[in-house]
Short mmCIF file of C-alpha atoms and ligand atoms in Angstrom, two decimals:
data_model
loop_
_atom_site.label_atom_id
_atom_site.label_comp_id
_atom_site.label_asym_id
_atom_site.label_seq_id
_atom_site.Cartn_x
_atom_site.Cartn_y
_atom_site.Cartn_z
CA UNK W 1 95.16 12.17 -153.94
CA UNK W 2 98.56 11.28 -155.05
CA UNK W 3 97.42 8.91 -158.25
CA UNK W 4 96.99 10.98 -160.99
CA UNK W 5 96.08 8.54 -163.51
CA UNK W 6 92.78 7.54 -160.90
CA UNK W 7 92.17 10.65 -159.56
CA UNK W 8 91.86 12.16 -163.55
CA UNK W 9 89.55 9.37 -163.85
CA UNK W 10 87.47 10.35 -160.61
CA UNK W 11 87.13 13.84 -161.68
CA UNK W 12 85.65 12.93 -165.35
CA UNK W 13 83.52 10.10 -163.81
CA UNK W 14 81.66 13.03 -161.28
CA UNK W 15 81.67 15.49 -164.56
CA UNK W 16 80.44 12.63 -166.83
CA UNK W 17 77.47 11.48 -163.02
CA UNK W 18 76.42 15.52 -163.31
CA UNK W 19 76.09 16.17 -166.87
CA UNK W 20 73.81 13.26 -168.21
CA UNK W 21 70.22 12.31 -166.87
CA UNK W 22 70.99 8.95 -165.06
CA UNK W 23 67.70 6.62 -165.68
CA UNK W 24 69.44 3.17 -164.98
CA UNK W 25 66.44 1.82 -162.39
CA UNK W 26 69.23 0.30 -160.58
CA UNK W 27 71.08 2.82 -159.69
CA UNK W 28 70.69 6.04 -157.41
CA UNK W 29 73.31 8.73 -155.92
CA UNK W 30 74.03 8.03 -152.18
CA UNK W 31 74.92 11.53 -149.33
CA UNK W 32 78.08 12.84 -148.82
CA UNK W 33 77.79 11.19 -145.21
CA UNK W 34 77.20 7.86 -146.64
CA UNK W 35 80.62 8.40 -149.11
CA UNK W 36 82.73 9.81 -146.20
CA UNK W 37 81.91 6.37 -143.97
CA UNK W 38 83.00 4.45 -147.19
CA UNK W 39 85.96 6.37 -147.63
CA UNK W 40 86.80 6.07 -144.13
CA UNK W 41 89.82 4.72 -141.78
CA UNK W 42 87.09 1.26 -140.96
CA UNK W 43 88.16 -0.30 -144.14
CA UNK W 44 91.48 -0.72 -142.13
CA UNK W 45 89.70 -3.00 -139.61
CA UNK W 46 89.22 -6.44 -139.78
CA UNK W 47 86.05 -7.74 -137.45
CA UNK W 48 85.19 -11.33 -138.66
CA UNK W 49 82.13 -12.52 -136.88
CA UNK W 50 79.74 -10.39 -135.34
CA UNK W 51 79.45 -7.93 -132.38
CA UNK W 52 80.28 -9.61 -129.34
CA UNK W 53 81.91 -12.50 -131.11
CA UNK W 54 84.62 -11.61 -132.81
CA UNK W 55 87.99 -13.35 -134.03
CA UNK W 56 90.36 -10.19 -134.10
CA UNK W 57 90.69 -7.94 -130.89
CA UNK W 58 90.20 -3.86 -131.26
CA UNK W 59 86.20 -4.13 -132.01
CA UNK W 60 85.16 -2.14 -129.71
CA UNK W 61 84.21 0.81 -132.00
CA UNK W 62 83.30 -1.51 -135.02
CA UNK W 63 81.01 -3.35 -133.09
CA UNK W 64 78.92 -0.18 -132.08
CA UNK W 65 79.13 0.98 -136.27
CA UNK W 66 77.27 -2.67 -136.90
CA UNK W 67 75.08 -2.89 -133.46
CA UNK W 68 73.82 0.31 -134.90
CA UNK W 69 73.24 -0.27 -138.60
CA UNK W 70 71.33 -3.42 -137.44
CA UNK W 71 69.26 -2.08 -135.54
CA UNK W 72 68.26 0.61 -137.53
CA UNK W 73 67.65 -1.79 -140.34
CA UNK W 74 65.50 -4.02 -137.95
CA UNK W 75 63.25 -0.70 -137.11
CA UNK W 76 63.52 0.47 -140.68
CA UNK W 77 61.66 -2.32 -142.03
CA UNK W 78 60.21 -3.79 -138.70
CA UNK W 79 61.62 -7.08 -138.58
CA UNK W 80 63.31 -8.68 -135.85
CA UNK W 81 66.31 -10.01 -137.56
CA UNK W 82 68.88 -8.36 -139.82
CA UNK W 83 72.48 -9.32 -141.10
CA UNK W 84 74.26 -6.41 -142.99
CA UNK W 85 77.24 -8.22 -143.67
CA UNK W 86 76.48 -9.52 -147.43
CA UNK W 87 78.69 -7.26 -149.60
CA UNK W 88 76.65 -7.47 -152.22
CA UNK W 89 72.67 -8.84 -153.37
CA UNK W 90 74.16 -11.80 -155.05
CA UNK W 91 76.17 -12.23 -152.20
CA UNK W 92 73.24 -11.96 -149.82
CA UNK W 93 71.56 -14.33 -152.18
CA UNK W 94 73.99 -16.73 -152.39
CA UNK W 95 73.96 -17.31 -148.05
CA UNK W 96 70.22 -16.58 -148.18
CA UNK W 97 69.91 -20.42 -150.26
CA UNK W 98 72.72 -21.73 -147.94
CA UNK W 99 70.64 -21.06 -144.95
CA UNK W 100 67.46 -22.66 -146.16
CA UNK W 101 68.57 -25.48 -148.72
CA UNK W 102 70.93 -28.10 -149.51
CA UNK W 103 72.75 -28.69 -152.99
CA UNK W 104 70.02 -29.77 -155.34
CA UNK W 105 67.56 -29.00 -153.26
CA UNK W 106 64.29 -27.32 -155.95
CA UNK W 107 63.80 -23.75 -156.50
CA UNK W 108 60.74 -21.74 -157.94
CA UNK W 109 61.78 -18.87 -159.56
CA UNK W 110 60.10 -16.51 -161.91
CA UNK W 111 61.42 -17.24 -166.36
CA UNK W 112 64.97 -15.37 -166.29
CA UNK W 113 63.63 -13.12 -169.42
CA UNK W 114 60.95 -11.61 -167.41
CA UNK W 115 62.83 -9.58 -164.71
CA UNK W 116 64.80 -12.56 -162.57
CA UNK W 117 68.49 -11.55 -161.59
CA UNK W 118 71.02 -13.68 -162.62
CA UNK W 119 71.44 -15.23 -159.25
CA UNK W 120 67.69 -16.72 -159.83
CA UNK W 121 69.14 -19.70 -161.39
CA UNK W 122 70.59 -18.21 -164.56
CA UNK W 123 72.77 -21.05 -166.58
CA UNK W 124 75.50 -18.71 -166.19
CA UNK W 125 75.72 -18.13 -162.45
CA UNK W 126 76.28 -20.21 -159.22
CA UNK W 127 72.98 -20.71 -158.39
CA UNK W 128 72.23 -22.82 -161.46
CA UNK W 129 75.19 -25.28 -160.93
CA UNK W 130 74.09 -25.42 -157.15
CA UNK W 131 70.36 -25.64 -156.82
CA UNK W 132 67.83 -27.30 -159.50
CA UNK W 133 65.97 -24.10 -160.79
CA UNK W 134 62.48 -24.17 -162.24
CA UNK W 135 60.66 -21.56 -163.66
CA UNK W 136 57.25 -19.95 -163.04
CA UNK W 137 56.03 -17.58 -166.31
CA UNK W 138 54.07 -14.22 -166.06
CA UNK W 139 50.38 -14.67 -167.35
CA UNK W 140 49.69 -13.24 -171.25
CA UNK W 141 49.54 -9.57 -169.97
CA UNK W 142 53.05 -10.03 -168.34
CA UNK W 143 51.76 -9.66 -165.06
CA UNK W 144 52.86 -12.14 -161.65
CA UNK W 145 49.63 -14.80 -161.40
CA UNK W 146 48.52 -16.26 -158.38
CA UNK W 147 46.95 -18.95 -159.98
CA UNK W 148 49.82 -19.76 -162.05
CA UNK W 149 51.95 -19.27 -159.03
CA UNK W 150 49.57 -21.87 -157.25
CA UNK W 151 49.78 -24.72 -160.05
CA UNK W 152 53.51 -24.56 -160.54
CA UNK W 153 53.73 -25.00 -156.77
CA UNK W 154 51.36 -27.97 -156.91
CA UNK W 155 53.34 -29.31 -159.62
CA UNK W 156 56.72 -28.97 -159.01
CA UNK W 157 56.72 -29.26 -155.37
CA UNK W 158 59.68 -26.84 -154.59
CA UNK W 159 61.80 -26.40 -151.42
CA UNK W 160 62.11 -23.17 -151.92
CA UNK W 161 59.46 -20.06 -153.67
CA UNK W 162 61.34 -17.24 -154.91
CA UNK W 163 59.82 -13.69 -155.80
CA UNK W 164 61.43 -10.23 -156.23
CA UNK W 165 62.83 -9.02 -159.69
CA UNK W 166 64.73 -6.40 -161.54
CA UNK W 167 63.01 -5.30 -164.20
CA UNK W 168 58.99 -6.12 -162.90
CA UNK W 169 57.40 -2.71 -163.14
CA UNK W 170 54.27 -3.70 -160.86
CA UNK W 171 53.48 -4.06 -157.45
CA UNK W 172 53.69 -7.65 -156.01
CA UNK W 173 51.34 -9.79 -154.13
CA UNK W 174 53.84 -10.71 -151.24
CA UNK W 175 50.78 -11.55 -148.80
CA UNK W 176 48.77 -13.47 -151.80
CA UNK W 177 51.93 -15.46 -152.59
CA UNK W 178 52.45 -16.31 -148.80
CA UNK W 179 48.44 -17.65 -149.00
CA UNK W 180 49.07 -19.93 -151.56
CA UNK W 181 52.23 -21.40 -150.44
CA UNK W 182 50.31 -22.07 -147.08
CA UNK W 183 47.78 -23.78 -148.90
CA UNK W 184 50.11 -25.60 -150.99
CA UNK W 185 52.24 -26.97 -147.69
CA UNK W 186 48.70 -27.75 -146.67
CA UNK W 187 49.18 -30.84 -148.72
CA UNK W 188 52.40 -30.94 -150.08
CA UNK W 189 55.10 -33.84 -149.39
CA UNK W 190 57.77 -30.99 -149.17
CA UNK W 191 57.07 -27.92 -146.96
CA UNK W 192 58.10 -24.90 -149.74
CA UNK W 193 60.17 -21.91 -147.65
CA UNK W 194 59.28 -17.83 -149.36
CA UNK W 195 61.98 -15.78 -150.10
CA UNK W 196 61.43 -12.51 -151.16
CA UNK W 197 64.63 -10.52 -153.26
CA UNK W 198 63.76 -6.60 -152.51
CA UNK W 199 66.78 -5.52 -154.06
CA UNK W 200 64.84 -3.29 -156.54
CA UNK W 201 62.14 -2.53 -154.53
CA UNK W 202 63.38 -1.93 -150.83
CA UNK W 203 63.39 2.01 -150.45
CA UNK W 204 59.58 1.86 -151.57
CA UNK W 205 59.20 -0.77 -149.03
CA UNK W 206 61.12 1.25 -146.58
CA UNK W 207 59.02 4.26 -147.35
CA UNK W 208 55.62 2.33 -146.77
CA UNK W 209 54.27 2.48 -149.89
CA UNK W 210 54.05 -1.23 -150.96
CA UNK W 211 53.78 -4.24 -149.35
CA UNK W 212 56.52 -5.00 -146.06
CA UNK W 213 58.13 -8.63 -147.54
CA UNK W 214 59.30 -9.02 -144.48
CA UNK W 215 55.88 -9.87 -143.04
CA UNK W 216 55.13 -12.46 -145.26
CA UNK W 217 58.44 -13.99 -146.39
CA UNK W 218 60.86 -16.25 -144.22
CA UNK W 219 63.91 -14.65 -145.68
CA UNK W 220 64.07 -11.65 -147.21
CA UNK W 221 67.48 -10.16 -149.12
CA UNK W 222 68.21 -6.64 -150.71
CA UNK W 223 71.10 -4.68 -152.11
CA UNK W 224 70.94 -0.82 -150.29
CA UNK W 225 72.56 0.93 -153.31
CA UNK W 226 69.23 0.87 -155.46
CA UNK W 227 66.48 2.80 -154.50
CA UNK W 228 67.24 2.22 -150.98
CA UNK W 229 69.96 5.49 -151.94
CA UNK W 230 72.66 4.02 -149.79
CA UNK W 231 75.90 2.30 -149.97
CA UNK W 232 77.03 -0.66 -152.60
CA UNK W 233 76.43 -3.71 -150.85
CA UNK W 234 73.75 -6.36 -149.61
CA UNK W 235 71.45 -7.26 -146.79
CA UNK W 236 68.97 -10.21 -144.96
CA UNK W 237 66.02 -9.60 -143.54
CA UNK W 238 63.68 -12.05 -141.45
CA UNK W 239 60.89 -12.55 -139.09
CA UNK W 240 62.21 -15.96 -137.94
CA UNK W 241 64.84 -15.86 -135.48
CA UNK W 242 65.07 -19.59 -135.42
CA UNK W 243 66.81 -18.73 -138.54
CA UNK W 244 69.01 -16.14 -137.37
CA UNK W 245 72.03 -18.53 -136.82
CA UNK W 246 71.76 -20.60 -140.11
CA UNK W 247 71.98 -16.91 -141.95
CA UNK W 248 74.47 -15.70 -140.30
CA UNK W 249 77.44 -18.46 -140.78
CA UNK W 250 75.69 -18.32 -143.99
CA UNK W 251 76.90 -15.27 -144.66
CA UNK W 252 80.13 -15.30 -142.24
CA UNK W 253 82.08 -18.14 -142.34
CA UNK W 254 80.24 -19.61 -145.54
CA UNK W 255 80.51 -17.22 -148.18
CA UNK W 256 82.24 -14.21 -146.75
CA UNK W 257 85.77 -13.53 -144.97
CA UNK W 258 85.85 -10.12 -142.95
CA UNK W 259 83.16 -7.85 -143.11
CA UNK W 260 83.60 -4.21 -144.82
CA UNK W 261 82.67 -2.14 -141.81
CA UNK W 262 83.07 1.22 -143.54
CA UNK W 263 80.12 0.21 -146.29
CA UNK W 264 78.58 -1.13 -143.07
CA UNK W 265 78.70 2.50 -141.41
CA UNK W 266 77.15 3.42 -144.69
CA UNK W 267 74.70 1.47 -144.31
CA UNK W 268 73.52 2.71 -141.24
CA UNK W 269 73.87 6.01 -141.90
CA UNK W 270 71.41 4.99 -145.23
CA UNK W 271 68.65 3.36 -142.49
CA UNK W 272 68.49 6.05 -140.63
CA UNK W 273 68.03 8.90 -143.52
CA UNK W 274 65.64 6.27 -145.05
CA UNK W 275 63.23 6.79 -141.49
CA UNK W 276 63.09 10.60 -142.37
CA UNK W 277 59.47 11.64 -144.10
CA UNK W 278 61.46 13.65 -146.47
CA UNK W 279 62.34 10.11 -147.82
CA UNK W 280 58.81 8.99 -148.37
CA UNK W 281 58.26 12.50 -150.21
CA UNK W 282 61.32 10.95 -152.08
CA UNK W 283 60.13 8.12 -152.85
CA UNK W 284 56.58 9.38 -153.48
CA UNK W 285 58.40 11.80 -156.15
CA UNK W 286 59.72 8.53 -157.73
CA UNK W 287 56.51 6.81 -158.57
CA UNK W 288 55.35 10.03 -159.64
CA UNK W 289 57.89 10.60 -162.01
CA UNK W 290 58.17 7.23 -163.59
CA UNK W 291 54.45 7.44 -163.85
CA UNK W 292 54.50 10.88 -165.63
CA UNK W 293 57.25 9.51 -168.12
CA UNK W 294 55.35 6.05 -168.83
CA UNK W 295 52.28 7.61 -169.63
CA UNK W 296 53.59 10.64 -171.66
CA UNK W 297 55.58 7.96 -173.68
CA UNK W 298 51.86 6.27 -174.15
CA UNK W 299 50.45 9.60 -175.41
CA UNK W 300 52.52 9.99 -177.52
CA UNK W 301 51.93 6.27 -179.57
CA UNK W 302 54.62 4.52 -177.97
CA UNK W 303 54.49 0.98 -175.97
CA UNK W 304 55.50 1.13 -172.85
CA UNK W 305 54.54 -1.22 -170.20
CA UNK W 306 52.74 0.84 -167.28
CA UNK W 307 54.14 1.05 -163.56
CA UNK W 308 53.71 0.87 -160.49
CA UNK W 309 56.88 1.24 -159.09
CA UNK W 310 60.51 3.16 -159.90
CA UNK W 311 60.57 1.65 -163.52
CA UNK W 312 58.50 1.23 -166.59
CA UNK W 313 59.54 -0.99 -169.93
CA UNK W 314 60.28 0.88 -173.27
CA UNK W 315 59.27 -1.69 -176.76
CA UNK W 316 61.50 -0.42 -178.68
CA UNK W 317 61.48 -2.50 -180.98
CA UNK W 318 57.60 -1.87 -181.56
CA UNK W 319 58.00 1.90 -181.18
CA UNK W 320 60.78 2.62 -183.47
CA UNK W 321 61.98 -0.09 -185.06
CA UNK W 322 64.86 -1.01 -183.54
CA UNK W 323 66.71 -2.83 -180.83
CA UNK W 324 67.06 -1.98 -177.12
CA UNK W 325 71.02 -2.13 -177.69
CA UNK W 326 70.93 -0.02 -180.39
CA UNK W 327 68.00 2.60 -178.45
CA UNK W 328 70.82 2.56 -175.40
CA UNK W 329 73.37 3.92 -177.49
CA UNK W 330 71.51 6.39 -179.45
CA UNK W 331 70.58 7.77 -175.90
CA UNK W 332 73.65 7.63 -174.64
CA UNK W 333 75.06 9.67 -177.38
CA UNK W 334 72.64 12.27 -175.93
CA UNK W 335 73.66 12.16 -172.51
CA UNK W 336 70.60 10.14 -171.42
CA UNK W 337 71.43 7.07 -169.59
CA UNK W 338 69.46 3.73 -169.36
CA UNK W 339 69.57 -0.06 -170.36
CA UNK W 340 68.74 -2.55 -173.41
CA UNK W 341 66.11 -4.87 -171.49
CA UNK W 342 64.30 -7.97 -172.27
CA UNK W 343 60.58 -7.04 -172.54
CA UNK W 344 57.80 -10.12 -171.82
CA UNK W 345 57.70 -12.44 -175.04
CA UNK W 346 60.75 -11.00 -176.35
CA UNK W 347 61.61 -12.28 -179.89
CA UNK W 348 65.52 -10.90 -179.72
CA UNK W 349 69.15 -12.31 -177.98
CA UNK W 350 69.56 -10.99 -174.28
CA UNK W 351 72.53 -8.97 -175.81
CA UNK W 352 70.09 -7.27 -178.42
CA UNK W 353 66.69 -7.21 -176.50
CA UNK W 354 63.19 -5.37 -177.80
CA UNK W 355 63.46 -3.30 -174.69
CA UNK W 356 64.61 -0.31 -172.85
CA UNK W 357 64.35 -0.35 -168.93
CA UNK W 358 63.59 2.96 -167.50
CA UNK W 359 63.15 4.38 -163.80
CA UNK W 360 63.88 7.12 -162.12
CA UNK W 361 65.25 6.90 -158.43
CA UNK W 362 68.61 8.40 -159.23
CA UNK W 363 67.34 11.42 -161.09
CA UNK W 364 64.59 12.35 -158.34
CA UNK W 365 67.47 12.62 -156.22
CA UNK W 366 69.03 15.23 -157.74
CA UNK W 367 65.66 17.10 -158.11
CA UNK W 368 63.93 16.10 -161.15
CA UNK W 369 60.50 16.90 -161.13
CA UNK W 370 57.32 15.67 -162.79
CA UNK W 371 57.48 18.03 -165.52
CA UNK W 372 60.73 17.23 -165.74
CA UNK W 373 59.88 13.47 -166.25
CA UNK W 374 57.50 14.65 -168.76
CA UNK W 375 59.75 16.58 -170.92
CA UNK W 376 62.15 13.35 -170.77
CA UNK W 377 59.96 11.34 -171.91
CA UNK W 378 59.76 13.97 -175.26
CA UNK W 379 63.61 13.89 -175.72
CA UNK W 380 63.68 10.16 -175.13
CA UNK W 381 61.13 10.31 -178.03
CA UNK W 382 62.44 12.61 -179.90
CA UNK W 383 65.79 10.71 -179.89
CA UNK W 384 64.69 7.54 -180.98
CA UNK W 385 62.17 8.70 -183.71
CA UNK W 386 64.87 10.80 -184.47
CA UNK W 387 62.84 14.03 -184.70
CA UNK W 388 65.05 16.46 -183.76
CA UNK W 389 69.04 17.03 -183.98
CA UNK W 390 71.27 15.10 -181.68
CA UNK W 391 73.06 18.41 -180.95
CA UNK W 392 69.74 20.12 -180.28
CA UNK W 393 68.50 17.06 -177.60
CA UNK W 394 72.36 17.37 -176.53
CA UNK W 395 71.51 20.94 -175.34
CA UNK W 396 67.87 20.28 -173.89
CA UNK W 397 69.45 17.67 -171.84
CA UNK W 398 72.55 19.99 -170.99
CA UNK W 399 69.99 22.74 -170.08
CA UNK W 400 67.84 20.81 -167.57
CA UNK W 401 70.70 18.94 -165.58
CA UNK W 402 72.01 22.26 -165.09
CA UNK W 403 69.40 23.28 -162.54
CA UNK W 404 69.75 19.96 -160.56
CA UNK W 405 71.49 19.20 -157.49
CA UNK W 406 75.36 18.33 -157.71
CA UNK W 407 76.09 14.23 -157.29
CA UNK W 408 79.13 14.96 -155.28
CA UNK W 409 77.26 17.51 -152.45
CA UNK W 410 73.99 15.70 -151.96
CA UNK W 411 72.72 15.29 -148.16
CA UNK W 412 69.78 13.82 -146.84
CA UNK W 413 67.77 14.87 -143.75
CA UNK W 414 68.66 12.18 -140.93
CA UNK W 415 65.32 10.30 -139.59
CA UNK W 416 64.80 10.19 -135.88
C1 PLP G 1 70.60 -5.85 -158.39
C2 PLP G 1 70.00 -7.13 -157.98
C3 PLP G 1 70.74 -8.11 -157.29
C4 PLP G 1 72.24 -8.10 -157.14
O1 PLP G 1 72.87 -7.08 -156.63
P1 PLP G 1 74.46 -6.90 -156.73
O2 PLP G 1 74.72 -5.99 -155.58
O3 PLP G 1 74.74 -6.35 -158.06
O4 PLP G 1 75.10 -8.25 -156.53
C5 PLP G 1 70.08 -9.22 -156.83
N1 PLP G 1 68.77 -9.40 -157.05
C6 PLP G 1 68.05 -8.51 -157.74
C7 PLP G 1 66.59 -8.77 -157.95
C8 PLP G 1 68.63 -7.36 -158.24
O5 PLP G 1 67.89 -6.50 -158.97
#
């Protein structure tokens, strides 16, 4: 590379990705493969519209790269429709609402503070100054209601249902929620539409080990960089292909130009190491691990929130005393990364929070193992009670990402 100034910074950012325990629930480490399509000559390509139909001449390639990642996204997740243009989830959201509403048209979504993405109809993103948002709470336990769901459908008589989170640690009802919004259109003045935002969630889905949204929902969106493991970017989903045109001049000409074929190469090099069983031991590992952490956490005093999924919530506030902000950096100082979270009935500022979010997709990939997630959930402890040294946890940490798997190497097996 001929930049020194970013090529320096490359080099510390792969030192900085290898040397600390990465437990950010969104993130994950993609394959060499899936880097090498991103960093490769189809960025130079412009291919507005889709395969067949395009506006630029010279697709004949580029329209085999996408043909391919959508079908391998359709067989992925059996569903008959897919777009993999979004370049981002709140990109993909943003066309996902342009498909199915107008401007002002209602939206149910779940209370910001209890896992909703900003795009859900936070005050300080699009979706709020487009679409009236209303909000559906958790029950007292912090867990997704039916009934509750139910009434604030009956009572608010939405266009739109929205469900899918990033920072819910338990499974989700998708089939009860599409039962209820049945029976609620039963009677209802306005027919309600489901959406379902997988974003978090959409390797477990892809691995089979929670409910398909797809089969329930009549739009479903995603990023693929989470625990999907593939490149940054976005992606819609559906079982309706009466909606297949609306979504796509959603997404192409409404809220995106040309398409960035080289993440969409990615992409389908992601789907089909995603159909591989050694993914669903992957994924299996995940649970596992977040599990093992969560409950170790629990024996040792500590309130945690349970899971059910890649991620568990940290009190932090309970447990030591202090904020998630503050837990965040005393990790960080240890090489641990993870996130200052609002936990359910939070008391402090979303820039303060009581809680720390913790899951562990991207360090499964490079190897960690249950005992592993066990002994994290001691330094994590022993950080924030402050029970042993920084520079002793510094070494501990140091010591066990030394036996895992380098970030810049990794490849998956390919499915079939
Ligand atoms: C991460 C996330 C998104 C947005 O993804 P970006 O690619 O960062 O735009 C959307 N919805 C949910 C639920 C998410 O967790």
């Amino acid at each position: 590379m001929n930049d020194q100034a970013i090529a320096n910074l490359l080099t510390l950012e792969a030192k900085r990705q290898n040397e600390g325990i990465e437990l950010i629930a969104s993130e994950n480490y993609p394959s060499k493969s899936v880097r090498e399509a991103q960093g490769s000559i189809l960025t130079a390509k412009y291919a507005e519209g889709y395969p067949q139909r395009r506006y630029y001449g010279g697709c004949e390639y580029i329209d085999k790269v996408e043909e391919l990642a959508i079908e391998r996204a359709k067989r992925l997740f059996s569903c008959a429709y897919a777009n993999v243009q979004p370049h981002s989830g709140s990109q993909a959201n943003a066309a996902a609402y342009h498909a199915l509403l107008r401007p002002g048209d209602k939206v149910l979504s779940l209370v910001l503070n209890d896992g909703g993405h900003l795009t859900h109809g936070s005050p300080v993103s699009f979706s709020s100054a487009t679409y009236h948002f209303v909000f559906y709470p958790l029950n007292d336990k912090g867990h997704l209601d039916l009934d509750i769901i139910e009434k604030w459908l009956d009572q608010e008589n939405p266009n739109l249902f929205l469900a899918g989170y990033s920072a819910y640690p338990y499974a989700i009802d998708f089939k009860g929620m599409r039962e209820r919004i049945d029976r609620h259109n039963a009677h209802s003045p306005t027919p309600c539409l489901f959406m379902v935002d997988m974003a978090h969630i959409a390797g477990i889905v892809a691995a089979g080990l929670c409910q398909n949204p797809v089969d329930y929902a009549d739009i479903v969106t995603s990023t693929t960089h989470k625990t999907l493991r593939g490149p940054r970017g976005g992606l819609i989903l559906s079982n309706r292909l009466d909606l297949a045109k609306k979504i796509d001049s959603a997404v192409f000409p409404y809220t995106q130009g040309g398409p960035l074929e080289h993440v969409i190469a990615g992409k389908a090099i992601t789907f089909l190491e995603d159909q591989s069983p050694a993914f669903k031991t992957y994924m299996k590992q995940v649970l596992e691990n977040t599990k093992a952490c969560n409950d170790e956490l629990a024996r040792r005093g500590r309130i945690v929130s349970g899971t059910e999924n890649h991620l568990f919530l940290l009190n932090v506030l309970e447990s030591y005393g202090i904020s998630g902000k503050v837990a965040q950096q005393e990790l960080e100082s240890i090489g641990i990364t993870t996130n200052k979270n609002m936990i359910h009935g939070d008391t402090l500022k979303p820039n303060e929070t009581s809680g720390l979010r913790i899951g562990f997709a991207a360090a499964t990939t490079r190897g960690c193992t249950k005992e592993e997630a066990i002994q994290i959930a001691g330094l994590i402890d022993d950080c924030l009670s402050k029970s042993k040294s920084k520079e002793q946890l510094k070494e501990e940490v140091h010591h066990m990402v030394s036996g895992w798997k380098d970030v810049m190497t990794l490849e998956f097996p390919m499915g079939e």
